[in-house]
Every structure is written in structure tokens, then in C-alpha cells.
Amino acid sequence: MERKKLILNCDPGTDDSVCIIMGLTHPGIDLLGITAESGNLPASKSCANALRILELMERPDIPVAKGMEHPLVREYPKDPYSHGKDGLGNHFFPEPELKPDPRYAAQMIIDLVEQFPGEVTILSTAPLTNIALAFMLKPDIIPMVKEVYHLGGAYGVTDYAFLNATGDNPMSEWNVYVDPEAAKAVYESGVKLTTIGLDVAFNPEWVNIREEALKKLEKLNTKASRYVLEIIDYVDKNNSLPDLFNNGPIDTVAMCAVIQPDIIETREIHVEVDTSDNQLTRGMTLWDRRNHFKWTHIPRIWTACAIDSERYQRTFVEAVGGKPYDEI
């Protein structure tokens, strides 16, 4: 199996921490490095939590580089969702002994893309500040990036896009809302971009972690699977949407899409990111759905509109367990 070279831009956070484990464990992923973003938590805390997960998994070989403590041009907002007092579902791991990479996150992205031109996939389960900054500092790397996946945006493909909007207004998703200027820069860069928005990631019929998958994780009984089950339990007991939500870490939907791209159904759309100061729409990912007079000058991206739920369950378990589903 040819392993996919991956940079994970994340802000752990409960769900991001599970993505780190999946990237370390799945045999099809070659995790080149982790860049810590300010999103769920400030970048300094995200960085420390990423190092804690690497220590849990006994993987000191993976470099972790810290990004900026704030968005490109705005103040850093506080995430309304609680990831626990420590950001990791109240596991309270000790201070990490591992040290972060001395490079800034953007520089590590530049270096890895230049080291493996045309081979690197970047997955962001966080705002896009680090990636935007890398593209601004070294535009020459943009065509060298194989593809970017982003857990971000709310497009209106399904009702779930706005029923449970996670930005601090009715129209936006958190990872875009935090730094809309960064999202706009990446969307407009011309890089091949696939987004998984709330349309898919917040549809409980598609992304709930089901009983069979939970039993498989219990059967694994590894430190990775035990931690993941504890995070699922934390999310289930502490989510802020008790009437409608899933029990799973939503960022894992994007990681599964990187591992098995054909589990998501995508469509090509024209999207503009609202970078205004309008409190109602800041961070909105506006899809121009018109058949005529369409604004073809605005960015063209791919976004997920559906997911094969059964294959998502299997891919999720396989990525945590590091072995085929039927062998667990």
C-alpha cells in the first residue's frame, strides 16, 4: 500500500486528538508533521495537547510546530463548546516532556511541501491560519501541494449546515468564523480544496458512531481505542446540542475522507467567504447556487454533500485499530 503523506493542521481539542491517533495508526497514512492552530484552544495549548497525544501513543518521531496565537487580522474568539478543562475531555495528562519543533507552523508546512513536491496532502481540522500564512510567505508552494482537505464551512447542501451553526452567528462554522481572512486566502489560492462542512459532519444519521463500531473499539482494548472511547463518552455527555447531535468527534469525518476519499460524495461549487464585520454573517461560506448570472470569478472548490455512513464507521474503527475491520 502506498502511504499518503499528510500534514495535520489541528487545534486539539477532543476531536482533533482522535484525528492525531488515526493519522498515527492507519497503515495508509504517513504523518509527516502536525501544525498546531488557534481554534478550539490557543495555539500554545493546542501544541502542548498534540505533544501529549504523541506521548500517549509513544511517537516522539512526529514533529509538532506551533502556529500563531491569534488569527491573521482579528482578535481570537473563545470557542463556545467545551473540550474540557484541559481541552482533552478532562484527561489531565501531565506536562509533555516532548518539545515542539523550533520552526513556526507555516515554515514547517513550507519545508515539508518543498521536500515532497506534489505528494503532500494537508488536512486542516482547525482554522486555516497556518496554511494561509504558509501560502502568503511562499506562494510557490501552492501548486506543489497535492490537495487540501478542510473540516470547515456551512454551505446549505443539507439543513444541518445552519441548524447547528458553530460560529458565533446563525450562518457560520467555527473553523471559518475564527479566521475568515485565512479561509478566504486559502479558498482563493487555487489549491485543490475539498471541504467537509456542517452539512455532512453534523448529520447524526450519517456520522453517529454506532453500537457495532463501539463494540469493535471495545474489543480492540488498546490504549488508543480506550482513549477514543473515553472521548466519545465525553462528547456524548457534554455536547451542547442535546436534542440533535452525534456522539462522535466530528473532525474524524474529514480524516476518514482523507483515508478513503470515495466515502464522501462531493460537488464542485463557487464559494465566497464573508470577511465583513457583519455579526450576522461573518465567516459565512456563501455558495452561489444560481444557474444564470453566476459569479464565476469567486473561488471554485469541492464540498462534501453526502457520506457513505457504513464505510465511515468501518474506516473510523480501522484507523483507530490499525487493522482491517473484519479482523477486529
Phi, psi and omega in degrees: 000128175283125184276139181275122179285126190226135164254129179254113176263114191213171182222063188293121001072137181299305186291323177297323181297325176293322178297322177300313179300316180298318179293329178284327193264325185292129184293345181270359183246131172251095184282106184283326183181164180238132174247127186268130187246155169273114181204267173302322180223161172301154187302325180297320179285322176300318180298313180298321180291323176298318178296323177298319180292322176298322177292319176303319183271000181056051180232070180287354184282347184269121179285143176236122180245137183273138176265193182290154179279354184214162176297175184303314186226359187244168171287152180277119180278159179271131179294125180288343180271136181269125173262017183096166183297334180256359183084353182236041176066030178064042173277332177053053173296153178293169176303135183291142173277332176296148179250148178291157174300141182291343180283153167292156182304315182300321180292322178295322176300312180302311184298317183290322178294319178291330178289327182232067185298132178080001186246345192265125169265137175248125173250124175248118173254030187210181170302170189254020185301311183297319182290316178300317181295320177299317180293325179289320181289326184218076182302337182298340182279344186304309179288351179273346178282129180296311181189158174237132170249141179224126168279096186186152176095163175218112196251345182088015175293322174230167180296336184293344179304319187244342177302324183233042180308132187259347171287173184273047173195175186284354193239358190236163175251146191304313186294335174271321182301320183301315182219077182296329178295321177294317178300315180300318180297317180289318179300323184272357187288337185093357176295150175292115188235127173240126180249146171243105185267183177299337178310319180258314189292339180250017176269104187295333179293334182266323193241004169303138173279114190275170187301318181298317179294320178298320179294324176297317178297320177297321181294326178302312177052046173255168178296329177293311183292324178296318178297315181298317178298322178294322177293317178301317179296320179297314180299316181299321184273341188238006182294152185269006182234068189297335182277339184201103176193172175255163182268006185249159177288114193294332181298338181294339176299317180291320178297320178296325178292327175292317181293316181229084186303331184278005174282344176253144172264127184240161171221150180274129183222159173263126187226139171241141178263129180280112178254017179286175175263015177293116184295339180281332191230359180306129180084002178293138173260096189273114179270121176278102187267001187294147174275338179227157183057027180294141176280088183284353179278347180277161188304144178248122182227176172250137177228148179286135176241351176196162177221143174284101189298319182297317180289328175299314179302314183294315181296320178301311181294317180299321181290326177285322185272338180073020180210163180301146184305315185287351178265000181266000000 
